[in-house]
Amino acid sequence: MSQVLLPVFALVRRADLAEVIGTALAAKASGAGVRVIAARLGRPVETVRGWLRRFASRAEAVRHFFTVVLVDTGVDPAPPGPVRNGFADAVNAVVGAWWSAAERWPGIGKVSPWWAACAMSGGILLAPSWPSKLINTNRP
């Protein structure tokens, strides 16, 4: 068995950078269709559809995970209220967690919300194993 360390801007089992995938997720949350998103990003429709389906299938778990991060890291956190649908709520929670962490640690604000989401999720945001317990590499 081999192990690979992923850079913070990469998701497990995805060839595209987190920025590109995050842009697609945010566009979908704003109401854009898959064909429009794919054309804007210059990616195949089926690839973009796969990202959106995978994210939608676990939107509630993603929303919950990132809302907990938002509340745990925020100085004076206010969890995001419902937006439009579960997909948009999950995207809103990802951005909210980034915002909350950036308030506490300003250096985090220098990276995109999607880089932060990769780091916070251990790169498994769109992996088949989501949600799973993240591996703790610290020794007891």
mmCIF file of N, CA and C in Angstrom:
data_model
loop_
_atom_site.group_PDB
_atom_site.id
_atom_site.type_symbol
_atom_site.label_atom_id
_atom_site.label_comp_id
_atom_site.label_asym_id
_atom_site.label_seq_id
_atom_site.Cartn_x
_atom_site.Cartn_y
_atom_site.Cartn_z
ATOM 1 N N MET A 1 0.835 -1.163 0.000
ATOM 2 C CA MET A 1 0.000 0.000 0.000
ATOM 3 C C MET A 1 0.893 1.244 0.000
ATOM 4 N N SER A 2 0.560 2.196 -0.845
ATOM 5 C CA SER A 2 1.332 3.428 -0.881
ATOM 6 C C SER A 2 0.508 4.574 -0.318
ATOM 7 N N GLN A 3 1.202 5.561 0.175
ATOM 8 C CA GLN A 3 0.541 6.740 0.715
ATOM 9 C C GLN A 3 1.107 7.961 0.023
ATOM 10 N N VAL A 4 0.221 8.911 -0.255
ATOM 11 C CA VAL A 4 0.618 10.129 -0.935
ATOM 12 C C VAL A 4 0.107 11.312 -0.130
ATOM 13 N N LEU A 5 0.953 12.285 0.079
ATOM 14 C CA LEU A 5 0.526 13.511 0.735
ATOM 15 C C LEU A 5 0.015 14.466 -0.331
ATOM 16 N N LEU A 6 -1.202 14.936 -0.152
ATOM 17 C CA LEU A 6 -1.784 15.859 -1.110
ATOM 18 C C LEU A 6 -1.506 17.298 -0.706
ATOM 19 N N PRO A 7 -1.257 18.148 -1.697
ATOM 20 C CA PRO A 7 -1.164 19.573 -1.364
ATOM 21 C C PRO A 7 -2.545 20.085 -0.965
ATOM 22 N N VAL A 8 -2.598 21.191 -0.269
ATOM 23 C CA VAL A 8 -3.852 21.706 0.265
ATOM 24 C C VAL A 8 -4.848 22.089 -0.827
ATOM 25 N N PHE A 9 -4.398 22.280 -2.034
ATOM 26 C CA PHE A 9 -5.295 22.700 -3.106
ATOM 27 C C PHE A 9 -5.815 21.533 -3.937
ATOM 28 N N ALA A 10 -5.622 20.313 -3.466
ATOM 29 C CA ALA A 10 -6.065 19.140 -4.206
ATOM 30 C C ALA A 10 -7.030 18.303 -3.365
ATOM 31 N N LEU A 11 -7.996 17.734 -4.041
ATOM 32 C CA LEU A 11 -8.950 16.833 -3.405
ATOM 33 C C LEU A 11 -8.619 15.397 -3.791
ATOM 34 N N VAL A 12 -8.890 14.475 -2.891
ATOM 35 C CA VAL A 12 -8.642 13.067 -3.153
ATOM 36 C C VAL A 12 -9.443 12.628 -4.381
ATOM 37 N N ARG A 13 -8.791 11.898 -5.272
ATOM 38 C CA ARG A 13 -9.395 11.302 -6.464
ATOM 39 C C ARG A 13 -9.949 12.324 -7.450
ATOM 40 N N ARG A 14 -9.418 13.536 -7.450
ATOM 41 C CA ARG A 14 -9.862 14.570 -8.388
ATOM 42 C C ARG A 14 -8.653 15.164 -9.083
ATOM 43 N N ALA A 15 -8.742 15.310 -10.410
ATOM 44 C CA ALA A 15 -7.643 15.875 -11.184
ATOM 45 C C ALA A 15 -7.659 17.402 -11.161
ATOM 46 N N ASP A 16 -8.823 17.994 -10.979
ATOM 47 C CA ASP A 16 -8.931 19.448 -10.984
ATOM 48 C C ASP A 16 -8.654 20.021 -9.603
ATOM 49 N N LEU A 17 -8.167 21.247 -9.606
ATOM 50 C CA LEU A 17 -7.859 21.923 -8.355
ATOM 51 C C LEU A 17 -9.130 22.268 -7.589
ATOM 52 N N ALA A 18 -8.982 22.424 -6.299
ATOM 53 C CA ALA A 18 -10.111 22.763 -5.435
ATOM 54 C C ALA A 18 -10.764 24.070 -5.862
ATOM 55 N N GLU A 19 -9.985 25.021 -6.357
ATOM 56 C CA GLU A 19 -10.529 26.300 -6.818
ATOM 57 C C GLU A 19 -11.552 26.091 -7.931
ATOM 58 N N VAL A 20 -11.227 25.227 -8.863
ATOM 59 C CA VAL A 20 -12.107 24.979 -10.009
ATOM 60 C C VAL A 20 -13.381 24.280 -9.543
ATOM 61 N N ILE A 21 -13.223 23.261 -8.735
ATOM 62 C CA ILE A 21 -14.383 22.525 -8.230
ATOM 63 C C ILE A 21 -15.228 23.421 -7.340
ATOM 64 N N GLY A 22 -14.590 24.195 -6.480
ATOM 65 C CA GLY A 22 -15.314 25.123 -5.621
ATOM 66 C C GLY A 22 -16.079 26.169 -6.406
ATOM 67 N N THR A 23 -15.499 26.646 -7.488
ATOM 68 C CA THR A 23 -16.195 27.599 -8.354
ATOM 69 C C THR A 23 -17.450 26.968 -8.933
ATOM 70 N N ALA A 24 -17.357 25.705 -9.322
ATOM 71 C CA ALA A 24 -18.526 24.993 -9.852
ATOM 72 C C ALA A 24 -19.594 24.833 -8.768
ATOM 73 N N LEU A 25 -19.185 24.486 -7.566
ATOM 74 C CA LEU A 25 -20.142 24.306 -6.468
ATOM 75 C C LEU A 25 -20.830 25.623 -6.126
ATOM 76 N N ALA A 26 -20.063 26.702 -6.076
ATOM 77 C CA ALA A 26 -20.642 28.018 -5.777
ATOM 78 C C ALA A 26 -21.600 28.469 -6.880
ATOM 79 N N ALA A 27 -21.247 28.187 -8.130
ATOM 80 C CA ALA A 27 -22.124 28.559 -9.251
ATOM 81 C C ALA A 27 -23.439 27.788 -9.181
ATOM 82 N N LYS A 28 -23.367 26.508 -8.853
ATOM 83 C CA LYS A 28 -24.580 25.706 -8.706
ATOM 84 C C LYS A 28 -25.431 26.234 -7.549
ATOM 85 N N ALA A 29 -24.789 26.591 -6.449
ATOM 86 C CA ALA A 29 -25.519 27.143 -5.300
ATOM 87 C C ALA A 29 -26.200 28.455 -5.657
ATOM 88 N N SER A 30 -25.649 29.178 -6.623
ATOM 89 C CA SER A 30 -26.237 30.448 -7.071
ATOM 90 C C SER A 30 -27.327 30.243 -8.116
ATOM 91 N N GLY A 31 -27.519 28.994 -8.540
ATOM 92 C CA GLY A 31 -28.597 28.697 -9.471
ATOM 93 C C GLY A 31 -28.181 28.381 -10.889
ATOM 94 N N ALA A 32 -26.900 28.366 -11.200
ATOM 95 C CA ALA A 32 -26.437 28.065 -12.558
ATOM 96 C C ALA A 32 -26.628 26.582 -12.866
ATOM 97 N N GLY A 33 -26.842 26.279 -14.115
ATOM 98 C CA GLY A 33 -26.996 24.900 -14.565
ATOM 99 C C GLY A 33 -25.663 24.261 -14.887
ATOM 100 N N VAL A 34 -25.663 22.954 -14.968
ATOM 101 C CA VAL A 34 -24.421 22.205 -15.167
ATOM 102 C C VAL A 34 -23.753 22.541 -16.498
ATOM 103 N N ARG A 35 -24.513 22.710 -17.560
ATOM 104 C CA ARG A 35 -23.914 23.025 -18.867
ATOM 105 C C ARG A 35 -23.263 24.409 -18.865
ATOM 106 N N VAL A 36 -23.911 25.353 -18.237
ATOM 107 C CA VAL A 36 -23.350 26.708 -18.144
ATOM 108 C C VAL A 36 -22.063 26.688 -17.326
ATOM 109 N N ILE A 37 -22.087 25.981 -16.226
ATOM 110 C CA ILE A 37 -20.907 25.884 -15.355
ATOM 111 C C ILE A 37 -19.757 25.227 -16.111
ATOM 112 N N ALA A 38 -20.043 24.123 -16.785
ATOM 113 C CA ALA A 38 -19.006 23.415 -17.533
ATOM 114 C C ALA A 38 -18.404 24.305 -18.614
ATOM 115 N N ALA A 39 -19.243 25.056 -19.305
ATOM 116 C CA ALA A 39 -18.747 25.951 -20.357
ATOM 117 C C ALA A 39 -17.859 27.043 -19.761
ATOM 118 N N ARG A 40 -18.272 27.619 -18.652
ATOM 119 C CA ARG A 40 -17.477 28.678 -17.996
ATOM 120 C C ARG A 40 -16.110 28.166 -17.568
ATOM 121 N N LEU A 41 -16.081 26.933 -17.077
ATOM 122 C CA LEU A 41 -14.837 26.375 -16.551
ATOM 123 C C LEU A 41 -14.008 25.649 -17.598
ATOM 124 N N GLY A 42 -14.601 25.414 -18.764
ATOM 125 C CA GLY A 42 -13.882 24.681 -19.800
ATOM 126 C C GLY A 42 -13.662 23.222 -19.437
ATOM 127 N N ARG A 43 -14.630 22.641 -18.759
ATOM 128 C CA ARG A 43 -14.555 21.239 -18.342
ATOM 129 C C ARG A 43 -15.695 20.468 -18.981
ATOM 130 N N PRO A 44 -15.530 19.156 -19.147
ATOM 131 C CA PRO A 44 -16.616 18.347 -19.700
ATOM 132 C C PRO A 44 -17.851 18.383 -18.797
ATOM 133 N N VAL A 45 -19.015 18.375 -19.407
ATOM 134 C CA VAL A 45 -20.280 18.417 -18.673
ATOM 135 C C VAL A 45 -20.364 17.254 -17.690
ATOM 136 N N GLU A 46 -19.968 16.065 -18.101
ATOM 137 C CA GLU A 46 -20.056 14.898 -17.220
ATOM 138 C C GLU A 46 -19.148 15.022 -15.995
ATOM 139 N N THR A 47 -17.994 15.640 -16.168
ATOM 140 C CA THR A 47 -17.093 15.855 -15.032
ATOM 141 C C THR A 47 -17.742 16.783 -14.015
ATOM 142 N N VAL A 48 -18.265 17.902 -14.501
ATOM 143 C CA VAL A 48 -18.914 18.867 -13.613
ATOM 144 C C VAL A 48 -20.150 18.248 -12.976
ATOM 145 N N ARG A 49 -20.920 17.512 -13.764
ATOM 146 C CA ARG A 49 -22.109 16.850 -13.212
ATOM 147 C C ARG A 49 -21.720 15.891 -12.095
ATOM 148 N N GLY A 50 -20.609 15.186 -12.261
ATOM 149 C CA GLY A 50 -20.126 14.274 -11.218
ATOM 150 C C GLY A 50 -19.787 15.007 -9.926
ATOM 151 N N TRP A 51 -19.108 16.153 -10.036
ATOM 152 C CA TRP A 51 -18.791 16.942 -8.834
ATOM 153 C C TRP A 51 -20.065 17.360 -8.123
ATOM 154 N N LEU A 52 -21.007 17.884 -8.903
ATOM 155 C CA LEU A 52 -22.239 18.410 -8.319
ATOM 156 C C LEU A 52 -23.073 17.301 -7.683
ATOM 157 N N ARG A 53 -23.145 16.158 -8.339
ATOM 158 C CA ARG A 53 -23.907 15.035 -7.774
ATOM 159 C C ARG A 53 -23.274 14.530 -6.483
ATOM 160 N N ARG A 54 -21.956 14.394 -6.493
ATOM 161 C CA ARG A 54 -21.275 13.896 -5.297
ATOM 162 C C ARG A 54 -21.488 14.853 -4.135
ATOM 163 N N PHE A 55 -21.325 16.150 -4.396
ATOM 164 C CA PHE A 55 -21.521 17.138 -3.335
ATOM 165 C C PHE A 55 -22.967 17.131 -2.855
ATOM 166 N N ALA A 56 -23.915 17.074 -3.788
ATOM 167 C CA ALA A 56 -25.334 17.074 -3.423
ATOM 168 C C ALA A 56 -25.698 15.849 -2.589
ATOM 169 N N SER A 57 -25.061 14.719 -2.867
ATOM 170 C CA SER A 57 -25.387 13.488 -2.144
ATOM 171 C C SER A 57 -24.980 13.543 -0.675
ATOM 172 N N ARG A 58 -24.089 14.439 -0.351
ATOM 173 C CA ARG A 58 -23.654 14.561 1.039
ATOM 174 C C ARG A 58 -23.758 15.982 1.562
ATOM 175 N N ALA A 59 -24.622 16.768 0.948
ATOM 176 C CA ALA A 59 -24.745 18.183 1.310
ATOM 177 C C ALA A 59 -25.044 18.376 2.797
ATOM 178 N N GLU A 60 -25.913 17.563 3.346
ATOM 179 C CA GLU A 60 -26.265 17.727 4.760
ATOM 180 C C GLU A 60 -25.069 17.426 5.665
ATOM 181 N N ALA A 61 -24.315 16.393 5.354
ATOM 182 C CA ALA A 61 -23.131 16.062 6.153
ATOM 183 C C ALA A 61 -22.071 17.156 6.015
ATOM 184 N N VAL A 62 -21.900 17.682 4.820
ATOM 185 C CA VAL A 62 -20.947 18.772 4.597
ATOM 186 C C VAL A 62 -21.395 20.014 5.366
ATOM 187 N N ARG A 63 -22.678 20.332 5.272
ATOM 188 C CA ARG A 63 -23.211 21.502 5.986
ATOM 189 C C ARG A 63 -22.959 21.365 7.484
ATOM 190 N N HIS A 64 -23.246 20.196 8.016
ATOM 191 C CA HIS A 64 -23.053 19.960 9.443
ATOM 192 C C HIS A 64 -21.581 20.089 9.828
ATOM 193 N N PHE A 65 -20.709 19.435 9.101
ATOM 194 C CA PHE A 65 -19.275 19.446 9.391
ATOM 195 C C PHE A 65 -18.740 20.876 9.412
ATOM 196 N N PHE A 66 -19.028 21.642 8.369
ATOM 197 C CA PHE A 66 -18.473 22.982 8.270
ATOM 198 C C PHE A 66 -19.166 23.975 9.200
ATOM 199 N N THR A 67 -20.401 23.729 9.565
ATOM 200 C CA THR A 67 -21.054 24.581 10.567
ATOM 201 C C THR A 67 -20.390 24.370 11.925
ATOM 202 N N VAL A 68 -20.038 23.139 12.240
ATOM 203 C CA VAL A 68 -19.315 22.861 13.488
ATOM 204 C C VAL A 68 -17.959 23.566 13.463
ATOM 205 N N VAL A 69 -17.255 23.505 12.337
ATOM 206 C CA VAL A 69 -15.970 24.203 12.223
ATOM 207 C C VAL A 69 -16.180 25.703 12.418
ATOM 208 N N LEU A 70 -17.205 26.247 11.788
ATOM 209 C CA LEU A 70 -17.516 27.676 11.908
ATOM 210 C C LEU A 70 -17.723 28.058 13.369
ATOM 211 N N VAL A 71 -18.536 27.298 14.071
ATOM 212 C CA VAL A 71 -18.849 27.609 15.468
ATOM 213 C C VAL A 71 -17.633 27.398 16.365
ATOM 214 N N ASP A 72 -16.877 26.331 16.125
ATOM 215 C CA ASP A 72 -15.720 26.030 16.972
ATOM 216 C C ASP A 72 -14.574 27.026 16.794
ATOM 217 N N THR A 73 -14.428 27.604 15.608
ATOM 218 C CA THR A 73 -13.304 28.512 15.366
ATOM 219 C C THR A 73 -13.683 29.972 15.470
ATOM 220 N N GLY A 74 -14.950 30.277 15.396
ATOM 221 C CA GLY A 74 -15.376 31.668 15.379
ATOM 222 C C GLY A 74 -15.148 32.388 16.692
ATOM 223 N N VAL A 75 -14.825 33.669 16.586
ATOM 224 C CA VAL A 75 -14.652 34.507 17.763
ATOM 225 C C VAL A 75 -16.022 34.789 18.377
ATOM 226 N N ASP A 76 -16.959 35.180 17.568
ATOM 227 C CA ASP A 76 -18.342 35.395 17.994
ATOM 228 C C ASP A 76 -19.223 34.822 16.881
ATOM 229 N N PRO A 77 -19.263 33.484 16.779
ATOM 230 C CA PRO A 77 -19.876 32.861 15.605
ATOM 231 C C PRO A 77 -21.394 32.992 15.542
ATOM 232 N N ALA A 78 -21.861 33.126 14.334
ATOM 233 C CA ALA A 78 -23.297 33.097 14.046
ATOM 234 C C ALA A 78 -23.481 32.087 12.921
ATOM 235 N N PRO A 79 -23.965 30.893 13.235
ATOM 236 C CA PRO A 79 -24.147 29.888 12.189
ATOM 237 C C PRO A 79 -25.042 30.422 11.076
ATOM 238 N N PRO A 80 -24.722 30.071 9.844
ATOM 239 C CA PRO A 80 -25.541 30.564 8.738
ATOM 240 C C PRO A 80 -26.945 29.982 8.790
ATOM 241 N N GLY A 81 -27.913 30.798 8.443
ATOM 242 C CA GLY A 81 -29.296 30.334 8.366
ATOM 243 C C GLY A 81 -29.525 29.660 7.029
ATOM 244 N N PRO A 82 -30.701 29.087 6.843
ATOM 245 C CA PRO A 82 -30.993 28.441 5.570
ATOM 246 C C PRO A 82 -30.975 29.448 4.427
ATOM 247 N N VAL A 83 -30.444 29.022 3.294
ATOM 248 C CA VAL A 83 -30.331 29.895 2.130
ATOM 249 C C VAL A 83 -31.476 29.617 1.165
ATOM 250 N N ARG A 84 -31.349 28.569 0.378
ATOM 251 C CA ARG A 84 -32.383 28.207 -0.594
ATOM 252 C C ARG A 84 -32.679 26.727 -0.589
ATOM 253 N N ASN A 85 -31.618 25.955 -0.524
ATOM 254 C CA ASN A 85 -31.761 24.501 -0.574
ATOM 255 C C ASN A 85 -30.568 23.885 0.136
ATOM 256 N N GLY A 86 -30.564 22.588 0.286
ATOM 257 C CA GLY A 86 -29.482 21.912 0.990
ATOM 258 C C GLY A 86 -28.127 22.118 0.361
ATOM 259 N N PHE A 87 -28.073 22.128 -0.958
ATOM 260 C CA PHE A 87 -26.814 22.327 -1.675
ATOM 261 C C PHE A 87 -26.245 23.705 -1.344
ATOM 262 N N ALA A 88 -27.072 24.734 -1.490
ATOM 263 C CA ALA A 88 -26.631 26.108 -1.217
ATOM 264 C C ALA A 88 -26.281 26.289 0.253
ATOM 265 N N ASP A 89 -27.029 25.637 1.146
ATOM 266 C CA ASP A 89 -26.718 25.709 2.575
ATOM 267 C C ASP A 89 -25.335 25.128 2.860
ATOM 268 N N ALA A 90 -24.990 24.025 2.207
ATOM 269 C CA ALA A 90 -23.688 23.396 2.411
ATOM 270 C C ALA A 90 -22.560 24.291 1.898
ATOM 271 N N VAL A 91 -22.755 24.878 0.726
ATOM 272 C CA VAL A 91 -21.742 25.799 0.188
ATOM 273 C C VAL A 91 -21.597 26.997 1.126
ATOM 274 N N ASN A 92 -22.701 27.511 1.614
ATOM 275 C CA ASN A 92 -22.690 28.637 2.546
ATOM 276 C C ASN A 92 -21.929 28.279 3.823
ATOM 277 N N ALA A 93 -22.089 27.061 4.304
ATOM 278 C CA ALA A 93 -21.382 26.626 5.510
ATOM 279 C C ALA A 93 -19.876 26.534 5.263
ATOM 280 N N VAL A 94 -19.477 26.062 4.081
ATOM 281 C CA VAL A 94 -18.050 25.987 3.739
ATOM 282 C C VAL A 94 -17.438 27.387 3.774
ATOM 283 N N VAL A 95 -18.093 28.324 3.111
ATOM 284 C CA VAL A 95 -17.581 29.701 3.071
ATOM 285 C C VAL A 95 -17.627 30.328 4.461
ATOM 286 N N GLY A 96 -18.672 30.039 5.223
ATOM 287 C CA GLY A 96 -18.769 30.561 6.582
ATOM 288 C C GLY A 96 -17.659 30.049 7.479
ATOM 289 N N ALA A 97 -17.310 28.770 7.342
ATOM 290 C CA ALA A 97 -16.218 28.201 8.138
ATOM 291 C C ALA A 97 -14.898 28.875 7.781
ATOM 292 N N TRP A 98 -14.686 29.123 6.495
ATOM 293 C CA TRP A 98 -13.473 29.823 6.052
ATOM 294 C C TRP A 98 -13.431 31.229 6.644
ATOM 295 N N TRP A 99 -14.558 31.921 6.583
ATOM 296 C CA TRP A 99 -14.643 33.286 7.101
ATOM 297 C C TRP A 99 -14.367 33.312 8.610
ATOM 298 N N SER A 100 -14.954 32.385 9.315
ATOM 299 C CA SER A 100 -14.782 32.298 10.759
ATOM 300 C C SER A 100 -13.322 32.022 11.121
ATOM 301 N N ALA A 101 -12.713 31.092 10.416
ATOM 302 C CA ALA A 101 -11.305 30.766 10.668
ATOM 303 C C ALA A 101 -10.398 31.941 10.300
ATOM 304 N N ALA A 102 -10.736 32.658 9.230
ATOM 305 C CA ALA A 102 -9.931 33.806 8.809
ATOM 306 C C ALA A 102 -10.016 34.955 9.810
ATOM 307 N N GLU A 103 -11.144 35.084 10.495
ATOM 308 C CA GLU A 103 -11.255 36.108 11.540
ATOM 309 C C GLU A 103 -10.320 35.800 12.705
ATOM 310 N N ARG A 104 -10.224 34.523 13.027
ATOM 311 C CA ARG A 104 -9.367 34.133 14.153
ATOM 312 C C ARG A 104 -7.898 34.104 13.751
ATOM 313 N N TRP A 105 -7.609 33.566 12.578
ATOM 314 C CA TRP A 105 -6.238 33.453 12.086
ATOM 315 C C TRP A 105 -6.180 34.136 10.719
ATOM 316 N N PRO A 106 -5.798 35.409 10.663
ATOM 317 C CA PRO A 106 -5.858 36.184 9.421
ATOM 318 C C PRO A 106 -5.117 35.561 8.232
ATOM 319 N N GLY A 107 -4.113 34.775 8.481
ATOM 320 C CA GLY A 107 -3.385 34.140 7.384
ATOM 321 C C GLY A 107 -4.262 33.220 6.550
ATOM 322 N N ILE A 108 -5.289 32.652 7.152
ATOM 323 C CA ILE A 108 -6.189 31.758 6.420
ATOM 324 C C ILE A 108 -6.960 32.531 5.359
ATOM 325 N N GLY A 109 -7.196 33.812 5.609
ATOM 326 C CA GLY A 109 -7.893 34.639 4.634
ATOM 327 C C GLY A 109 -7.113 34.854 3.353
ATOM 328 N N LYS A 110 -5.839 34.497 3.348
ATOM 329 C CA LYS A 110 -5.013 34.644 2.142
ATOM 330 C C LYS A 110 -5.232 33.513 1.149
ATOM 331 N N VAL A 111 -5.874 32.443 1.586
ATOM 332 C CA VAL A 111 -6.199 31.338 0.684
ATOM 333 C C VAL A 111 -7.699 31.351 0.424
ATOM 334 N N SER A 112 -8.109 30.689 -0.622
ATOM 335 C CA SER A 112 -9.529 30.666 -0.973
ATOM 336 C C SER A 112 -10.313 29.792 0.004
ATOM 337 N N PRO A 113 -11.621 29.993 0.058
ATOM 338 C CA PRO A 113 -12.444 29.109 0.900
ATOM 339 C C PRO A 113 -12.300 27.642 0.511
ATOM 340 N N TRP A 114 -12.023 27.387 -0.746
ATOM 341 C CA TRP A 114 -11.950 25.997 -1.215
ATOM 342 C C TRP A 114 -10.636 25.343 -0.850
ATOM 343 N N TRP A 115 -9.547 26.115 -0.778
ATOM 344 C CA TRP A 115 -8.300 25.574 -0.252
ATOM 345 C C TRP A 115 -8.493 25.241 1.221
ATOM 346 N N ALA A 116 -9.127 26.153 1.938
ATOM 347 C CA ALA A 116 -9.381 25.909 3.357
ATOM 348 C C ALA A 116 -10.276 24.692 3.546
ATOM 349 N N ALA A 117 -11.293 24.539 2.693
ATOM 350 C CA ALA A 117 -12.190 23.377 2.786
ATOM 351 C C ALA A 117 -11.418 22.082 2.561
ATOM 352 N N CYS A 118 -10.456 22.114 1.647
ATOM 353 C CA CYS A 118 -9.610 20.931 1.430
ATOM 354 C C CYS A 118 -8.834 20.600 2.690
ATOM 355 N N ALA A 119 -8.237 21.618 3.283
ATOM 356 C CA ALA A 119 -7.446 21.387 4.495
ATOM 357 C C ALA A 119 -8.331 20.918 5.642
ATOM 358 N N MET A 120 -9.486 21.567 5.814
ATOM 359 C CA MET A 120 -10.375 21.225 6.926
ATOM 360 C C MET A 120 -10.958 19.823 6.794
ATOM 361 N N SER A 121 -11.192 19.389 5.563
ATOM 362 C CA SER A 121 -11.787 18.070 5.340
ATOM 363 C C SER A 121 -10.743 16.989 5.111
ATOM 364 N N GLY A 122 -9.486 17.354 5.150
ATOM 365 C CA GLY A 122 -8.435 16.377 4.885
ATOM 366 C C GLY A 122 -8.416 15.931 3.433
ATOM 367 N N GLY A 123 -8.938 16.769 2.528
ATOM 368 C CA GLY A 123 -8.941 16.464 1.100
ATOM 369 C C GLY A 123 -10.062 15.548 0.651
ATOM 370 N N ILE A 124 -10.967 15.177 1.550
ATOM 371 C CA ILE A 124 -11.993 14.189 1.192
ATOM 372 C C ILE A 124 -13.363 14.803 0.914
ATOM 373 N N LEU A 125 -13.409 16.093 0.640
ATOM 374 C CA LEU A 125 -14.687 16.766 0.428
ATOM 375 C C LEU A 125 -15.562 16.052 -0.607
ATOM 376 N N LEU A 126 -14.971 15.537 -1.675
ATOM 377 C CA LEU A 126 -15.735 14.817 -2.699
ATOM 378 C C LEU A 126 -15.343 13.349 -2.803
ATOM 379 N N ALA A 127 -14.614 12.846 -1.828
ATOM 380 C CA ALA A 127 -14.198 11.441 -1.859
ATOM 381 C C ALA A 127 -15.371 10.530 -1.507
ATOM 382 N N PRO A 128 -15.346 9.305 -1.999
ATOM 383 C CA PRO A 128 -16.437 8.369 -1.700
ATOM 384 C C PRO A 128 -16.611 8.086 -0.213
ATOM 385 N N SER A 129 -15.588 8.328 0.580
ATOM 386 C CA SER A 129 -15.646 7.987 1.996
ATOM 387 C C SER A 129 -16.230 9.081 2.878
ATOM 388 N N TRP A 130 -16.677 10.184 2.303
ATOM 389 C CA TRP A 130 -17.212 11.283 3.136
ATOM 390 C C TRP A 130 -18.542 10.888 3.716
ATOM 391 N N PRO A 131 -18.919 11.210 4.890
ATOM 392 C CA PRO A 131 -18.009 11.721 5.903
ATOM 393 C C PRO A 131 -17.326 10.570 6.610
ATOM 394 N N SER A 132 -16.125 10.768 6.937
ATOM 395 C CA SER A 132 -15.422 9.753 7.725
ATOM 396 C C SER A 132 -14.648 10.468 8.809
ATOM 397 N N LYS A 133 -14.193 9.718 9.749
ATOM 398 C CA LYS A 133 -13.367 10.327 10.779
ATOM 399 C C LYS A 133 -12.019 10.628 10.156
ATOM 400 N N LEU A 134 -11.582 11.850 10.344
ATOM 401 C CA LEU A 134 -10.287 12.224 9.828
ATOM 402 C C LEU A 134 -9.198 11.531 10.644
ATOM 403 N N ILE A 135 -8.137 11.219 9.967
ATOM 404 C CA ILE A 135 -7.040 10.502 10.615
ATOM 405 C C ILE A 135 -6.246 11.475 11.472
ATOM 406 N N ASN A 136 -6.020 11.108 12.702
ATOM 407 C CA ASN A 136 -5.213 11.908 13.605
ATOM 408 C C ASN A 136 -3.807 11.320 13.585
ATOM 409 N N THR A 137 -2.860 12.096 13.108
ATOM 410 C CA THR A 137 -1.494 11.594 13.000
ATOM 411 C C THR A 137 -0.668 11.867 14.249
ATOM 412 N N ASN A 138 -1.275 12.489 15.250
ATOM 413 C CA ASN A 138 -0.567 12.745 16.508
ATOM 414 C C ASN A 138 -0.495 11.457 17.318
ATOM 415 N N ARG A 139 0.596 11.275 17.999
ATOM 416 C CA ARG A 139 0.734 10.111 18.863
ATOM 417 C C ARG A 139 0.055 10.399 20.197
ATOM 418 N N PRO A 140 -0.563 9.395 20.806
ATOM 419 C CA PRO A 140 -1.212 9.619 22.107
ATOM 420 C C PRO A 140 -0.215 9.934 23.205
#
